[in-house]
CSV table of C-alpha atoms in Angstrom, one decimal:
chain,number,residue,atom,x,y,z
S,1,UNK,CA,-16.1,3.3,-37.0
S,2,UNK,CA,-15.1,6.7,-35.5
S,3,UNK,CA,-11.8,8.4,-35.7
S,4,UNK,CA,-10.6,9.5,-32.3
S,5,UNK,CA,-9.3,13.1,-32.2
S,6,UNK,CA,-5.5,13.0,-32.1
S,7,UNK,CA,-4.1,16.3,-33.3
S,8,UNK,CA,-1.2,16.7,-31.0
S,9,UNK,CA,1.4,14.2,-29.7
S,10,UNK,CA,3.4,14.3,-26.5
S,11,UNK,CA,7.1,13.9,-27.3
S,12,UNK,CA,10.1,12.4,-25.4
S,13,UNK,CA,13.6,12.9,-26.7
S,14,UNK,CA,16.1,10.2,-25.6
S,15,UNK,CA,19.3,11.4,-24.2
S,16,UNK,CA,22.3,11.1,-26.6
S,17,UNK,CA,24.0,8.4,-24.5
S,18,UNK,CA,21.1,5.9,-24.8
S,19,UNK,CA,22.1,2.9,-26.8
S,20,UNK,CA,19.0,0.6,-26.2
S,21,UNK,CA,15.5,0.7,-24.8
S,22,UNK,CA,13.2,-2.1,-23.7
S,23,UNK,CA,9.4,-2.2,-24.3
S,24,UNK,CA,6.9,-4.4,-22.5
S,25,UNK,CA,3.1,-4.4,-22.0
S,26,UNK,CA,0.2,-6.5,-20.7
S,27,UNK,CA,1.9,-8.3,-17.9
S,28,UNK,CA,-1.4,-8.2,-15.9
S,29,UNK,CA,0.5,-8.7,-12.7
S,30,UNK,CA,-1.7,-10.4,-10.2
S,31,UNK,CA,-1.0,-12.4,-6.9
S,32,UNK,CA,-2.8,-15.4,-8.4
S,33,UNK,CA,-0.2,-15.8,-11.1
S,34,UNK,CA,3.1,-16.3,-9.3
S,35,UNK,CA,5.0,-17.7,-12.2
S,36,UNK,CA,4.6,-14.5,-14.2
S,37,UNK,CA,5.4,-12.4,-11.2
S,38,UNK,CA,8.6,-14.4,-10.7
S,39,UNK,CA,9.6,-13.8,-14.3
S,40,UNK,CA,9.0,-10.1,-13.9
S,41,UNK,CA,11.1,-10.1,-10.7
S,42,UNK,CA,14.0,-11.8,-12.6
S,43,UNK,CA,13.8,-9.2,-15.3
S,44,UNK,CA,13.9,-6.3,-12.7
S,45,UNK,CA,16.8,-8.0,-10.9
S,46,UNK,CA,19.1,-8.2,-13.9
S,47,UNK,CA,22.4,-6.5,-13.3
S,48,UNK,CA,22.8,-3.0,-14.8
S,49,UNK,CA,25.3,-4.3,-17.3
S,50,UNK,CA,22.5,-6.5,-18.9
S,51,UNK,CA,19.8,-3.8,-18.9
S,52,UNK,CA,18.8,-1.3,-21.6
S,53,UNK,CA,19.2,2.4,-20.9
S,54,UNK,CA,15.4,2.7,-20.2
S,55,UNK,CA,12.3,0.6,-19.7
S,56,UNK,CA,9.0,1.6,-21.3
S,57,UNK,CA,5.9,-0.1,-19.9
S,58,UNK,CA,3.0,0.5,-22.4
S,59,UNK,CA,0.1,-0.3,-20.2
S,60,UNK,CA,-1.6,-3.1,-18.2
S,61,UNK,CA,1.4,-3.7,-16.0
S,62,UNK,CA,-1.2,-4.7,-13.4
S,63,UNK,CA,-4.3,-6.8,-13.9
S,64,UNK,CA,-6.2,-4.1,-12.1
S,65,UNK,CA,-5.5,-0.8,-10.3
S,66,UNK,CA,-8.2,0.5,-8.1
S,67,UNK,CA,-6.5,3.6,-6.7
S,68,UNK,CA,-3.2,4.7,-5.3
S,69,UNK,CA,-4.4,4.2,-1.8
S,70,UNK,CA,-3.8,0.4,-2.4
S,71,UNK,CA,-0.2,1.3,-1.6
S,72,UNK,CA,-0.9,2.3,2.0
S,73,UNK,CA,-0.6,-1.2,3.2
S,74,UNK,CA,3.1,-1.9,3.0
S,75,UNK,CA,2.5,-5.7,2.8
S,76,UNK,CA,0.0,-5.4,-0.1
S,77,UNK,CA,0.7,-6.9,-3.5
S,78,UNK,CA,0.7,-3.4,-5.0
S,79,UNK,CA,3.2,-2.1,-2.5
S,80,UNK,CA,5.6,-5.0,-3.0
S,81,UNK,CA,5.5,-4.5,-6.7
S,82,UNK,CA,6.1,-0.8,-6.3
S,83,UNK,CA,9.1,-1.4,-4.1
S,84,UNK,CA,10.7,-3.7,-6.7
S,85,UNK,CA,10.1,-1.3,-9.5
S,86,UNK,CA,11.5,1.6,-7.5
S,87,UNK,CA,14.6,-0.3,-6.8
S,88,UNK,CA,15.0,-1.0,-10.5
S,89,UNK,CA,14.5,2.6,-11.4
S,90,UNK,CA,17.5,3.7,-9.3
S,91,UNK,CA,19.8,2.5,-12.1
S,92,UNK,CA,17.3,2.5,-15.1
S,93,UNK,CA,14.7,5.1,-16.0
S,94,UNK,CA,11.2,3.6,-16.1
S,95,UNK,CA,8.4,5.2,-18.2
S,96,UNK,CA,4.8,4.1,-17.8
S,97,UNK,CA,1.8,4.6,-20.0
S,98,UNK,CA,-1.5,3.4,-18.5
S,99,UNK,CA,-3.6,0.7,-20.2
S,100,UNK,CA,-7.2,-0.3,-20.0
S,101,UNK,CA,-6.6,-2.2,-16.7
S,102,UNK,CA,-4.4,0.3,-14.8
S,103,UNK,CA,-5.7,3.6,-16.0
S,104,UNK,CA,-6.2,4.8,-12.4
S,105,UNK,CA,-2.5,4.8,-11.7
S,106,UNK,CA,-1.9,8.3,-10.3
S,107,UNK,CA,0.9,10.5,-9.2
S,108,UNK,CA,1.4,8.8,-5.9
S,109,UNK,CA,1.8,5.4,-7.5
S,110,UNK,CA,4.2,6.7,-10.2
S,111,UNK,CA,6.4,8.2,-7.4
S,112,UNK,CA,6.2,5.0,-5.3
S,113,UNK,CA,7.3,2.9,-8.3
S,114,UNK,CA,9.9,5.4,-9.5
S,115,UNK,CA,8.2,5.7,-12.8
S,116,UNK,CA,7.7,8.7,-15.1
S,117,UNK,CA,4.2,8.9,-16.7
S,118,UNK,CA,3.7,9.0,-20.4
S,119,UNK,CA,0.7,10.3,-22.3
S,120,UNK,CA,-1.0,8.0,-24.8
S,121,UNK,CA,0.1,8.4,-27.5
S,122,UNK,CA,3.7,9.7,-27.1
S,123,UNK,CA,6.4,10.1,-29.8
S,124,UNK,CA,9.9,8.8,-28.7
S,125,UNK,CA,12.8,10.3,-30.5
S,126,UNK,CA,15.5,7.7,-30.4
S,127,UNK,CA,18.3,6.5,-32.7
S,128,UNK,CA,17.6,9.2,-35.2
S,129,UNK,CA,14.0,8.2,-35.7
S,130,UNK,CA,10.6,9.0,-34.4
S,131,UNK,CA,8.7,6.0,-32.8
S,132,UNK,CA,5.0,6.3,-31.9
S,133,UNK,CA,4.1,4.6,-28.6
S,134,UNK,CA,0.6,3.7,-27.5
S,135,UNK,CA,-1.2,1.1,-25.4
S,136,UNK,CA,-3.3,0.4,-28.5
S,137,UNK,CA,-6.8,0.2,-27.1
S,138,UNK,CA,-8.0,3.5,-28.5
S,139,UNK,CA,-7.1,2.2,-32.0
S,140,UNK,CA,-9.5,-0.8,-31.8
S,141,UNK,CA,-12.3,1.1,-33.6
S,142,UNK,CA,-14.5,-2.0,-34.1
S,143,UNK,CA,-14.7,-2.6,-30.4
S,144,UNK,CA,-17.4,-0.1,-30.0
S,145,UNK,CA,-18.7,-1.4,-26.7
S,146,UNK,CA,-15.3,-1.1,-25.1
S,147,UNK,CA,-14.6,2.4,-26.6
S,148,UNK,CA,-17.9,3.6,-25.0
S,149,UNK,CA,-16.8,2.1,-21.7
S,150,UNK,CA,-13.4,3.7,-22.1
S,151,UNK,CA,-14.9,7.1,-22.6
S,152,UNK,CA,-17.0,6.7,-19.5
S,153,UNK,CA,-14.2,5.5,-17.1
S,154,UNK,CA,-11.7,8.0,-18.3
S,155,UNK,CA,-14.0,10.9,-17.4
S,156,UNK,CA,-13.2,13.0,-14.3
S,157,UNK,CA,-16.8,12.5,-13.0
S,158,UNK,CA,-16.7,8.7,-13.1
S,159,UNK,CA,-13.2,8.5,-11.6
S,160,UNK,CA,-14.2,10.9,-8.8
S,161,UNK,CA,-17.2,8.8,-8.0
S,162,UNK,CA,-15.4,5.5,-8.1
S,163,UNK,CA,-12.4,6.7,-6.0
S,164,UNK,CA,-14.9,8.0,-3.4
S,165,UNK,CA,-15.8,4.4,-2.6
S,166,UNK,CA,-13.9,2.5,0.0
S,167,UNK,CA,-10.9,0.4,-1.0
S,168,UNK,CA,-12.9,-2.8,-0.2
S,169,UNK,CA,-15.8,-1.7,-2.4
S,170,UNK,CA,-13.5,-0.8,-5.3
S,171,UNK,CA,-11.7,-4.2,-5.0
S,172,UNK,CA,-15.0,-5.9,-5.2
S,173,UNK,CA,-15.9,-4.1,-8.4
S,174,UNK,CA,-12.5,-5.0,-9.8
S,175,UNK,CA,-13.0,-8.7,-9.0
S,176,UNK,CA,-16.4,-8.6,-10.8
S,177,UNK,CA,-14.9,-6.9,-13.8
S,178,UNK,CA,-12.1,-9.4,-14.0
S,179,UNK,CA,-14.5,-12.4,-13.8
S,180,UNK,CA,-16.5,-10.9,-16.6
S,181,UNK,CA,-13.4,-10.3,-18.7
S,182,UNK,CA,-12.2,-13.9,-18.1
S,183,UNK,CA,-15.6,-15.2,-19.1
S,184,UNK,CA,-15.5,-13.1,-22.3
S,185,UNK,CA,-12.0,-14.3,-23.2
S,186,UNK,CA,-13.1,-17.9,-22.9
S,187,UNK,CA,-16.2,-17.3,-25.1
S,188,UNK,CA,-14.0,-15.8,-27.8
S,189,UNK,CA,-11.1,-18.2,-27.5
S,190,UNK,CA,-12.5,-20.6,-30.1
S,191,UNK,CA,-12.6,-17.9,-32.8
S,192,UNK,CA,-9.6,-15.5,-32.9
S,193,UNK,CA,-11.3,-13.6,-35.8
S,194,UNK,CA,-13.8,-12.2,-33.2
S,195,UNK,CA,-11.0,-10.5,-31.2
S,196,UNK,CA,-10.7,-6.8,-31.5
S,197,UNK,CA,-7.7,-5.5,-33.4
S,198,UNK,CA,-6.1,-2.2,-34.3
S,199,UNK,CA,-7.6,-0.4,-37.2
S,200,UNK,CA,-4.9,-0.1,-39.9
S,201,UNK,CA,-6.1,3.1,-41.4
S,202,UNK,CA,-6.4,4.8,-38.0
S,203,UNK,CA,-2.8,3.6,-37.2
S,204,UNK,CA,-1.6,5.1,-40.5
S,205,UNK,CA,-3.4,8.3,-39.7
S,206,UNK,CA,-1.7,8.5,-36.3
S,207,UNK,CA,1.7,7.8,-37.7
S,208,UNK,CA,1.4,10.4,-40.5
S,209,UNK,CA,0.2,13.0,-38.0
S,210,UNK,CA,3.1,12.2,-35.6
S,211,UNK,CA,5.7,12.1,-38.3
S,212,UNK,CA,6.7,8.6,-37.3
S,213,UNK,CA,7.4,5.5,-39.2
S,214,UNK,CA,6.7,2.8,-36.6
S,215,UNK,CA,3.9,2.4,-34.1
S,216,UNK,CA,4.7,0.2,-31.0
S,217,UNK,CA,1.7,-0.9,-28.9
S,218,UNK,CA,0.3,-3.7,-26.8
S,219,UNK,CA,-3.3,-4.4,-25.7
S,220,UNK,CA,-4.3,-6.9,-28.4
S,221,UNK,CA,-2.1,-9.8,-27.2
S,222,UNK,CA,-1.2,-10.6,-30.8
S,223,UNK,CA,2.5,-10.0,-31.1
S,224,UNK,CA,3.5,-9.4,-34.7
S,225,UNK,CA,5.0,-6.8,-37.1
S,226,UNK,CA,2.5,-5.4,-39.6
S,227,UNK,CA,3.5,-3.6,-42.8
S,228,UNK,CA,1.1,-0.7,-43.2
S,229,UNK,CA,2.6,0.4,-46.6
S,230,UNK,CA,4.5,3.5,-47.6
S,231,UNK,CA,7.3,2.8,-45.2
S,232,UNK,CA,4.9,2.6,-42.2
S,233,UNK,CA,4.6,-0.4,-39.8
S,234,UNK,CA,3.2,-1.3,-36.4
S,235,UNK,CA,4.9,-3.6,-34.0
S,236,UNK,CA,2.7,-5.4,-31.4
S,237,UNK,CA,4.1,-6.3,-28.0
S,238,UNK,CA,3.3,-9.7,-26.4
S,239,UNK,CA,1.3,-10.2,-23.3
S,240,UNK,CA,3.0,-12.1,-20.4
S,241,UNK,CA,1.8,-15.5,-19.2
S,242,UNK,CA,4.4,-17.8,-17.7
S,243,UNK,CA,1.9,-20.6,-17.3
S,244,UNK,CA,1.0,-20.7,-21.0
S,245,UNK,CA,2.5,-23.5,-23.2
S,246,UNK,CA,4.8,-22.2,-24.5
S,247,UNK,CA,5.3,-19.4,-22.0
S,248,UNK,CA,4.8,-15.8,-23.2
S,249,UNK,CA,7.5,-13.6,-21.6
S,250,UNK,CA,8.7,-11.4,-24.4
S,251,UNK,CA,10.7,-8.2,-24.0
S,252,UNK,CA,11.2,-6.1,-27.1
S,253,UNK,CA,14.6,-4.3,-27.2
S,254,UNK,CA,15.3,-1.5,-29.6
S,255,UNK,CA,18.8,-0.3,-30.3
S,256,UNK,CA,20.5,1.5,-33.2
S,257,UNK,CA,20.5,-1.6,-35.4
S,258,UNK,CA,16.8,-2.5,-34.9
S,259,UNK,CA,14.6,-4.8,-32.8
S,260,UNK,CA,15.5,-7.9,-30.9
S,261,UNK,CA,13.5,-10.1,-28.5
S,262,UNK,CA,14.6,-11.1,-25.0
S,263,UNK,CA,13.3,-13.2,-22.2
S,264,UNK,CA,13.7,-12.7,-18.5
């Protein structure tokens, strides 16, 4: 296992009037999953009186993002999602942290969606405490193959080369990667012990360095609260899958009294 260098944390201080914030991750929005998409739309269309003061999306909002030029077709799935998010952002600030599926979301997409980008990790100062936010993939130290892939695709050279391809070529690559991912998930489904998980000691190291008591992350699709000792904990967000039995459509709300769980 290798500790990733994290010696400085981006910080976001919540305005004094914020009373509650929502966290979601791993929706993996895709036109082939209309039920999940419908639940997402219901959440976005809630009246302002039922909303938190801000929405934090901690990665993998989209199943895949092959470049901001996917928005150039106004009838595309990406463009329709962006329009809905932008409408929501008029009344509610939306903050976005990229995940392992949508790390190519760029400035144009953020603007089109009405989102403010967040570094991974970021410390949120809210309700008199410091909360450490991350997608979570960089903390899965045992998943060495993925971490090597992550280093490759996050490099400027790889991204420049990939984005230089046509949109059709990039979409073909994305379909291939998705098929491989689905096949891998099926092969591991019989034994959850083989799934990669966040390294507890690395999580504690991040929290101590950030001066925070709670890490909030997604990525692992294993919603739970883990006691890390010495007053530290990590809270794992659920993925979204409306077709599952039971459906997974969890929104984590944080207010001055603590956490609660909502559904769209």
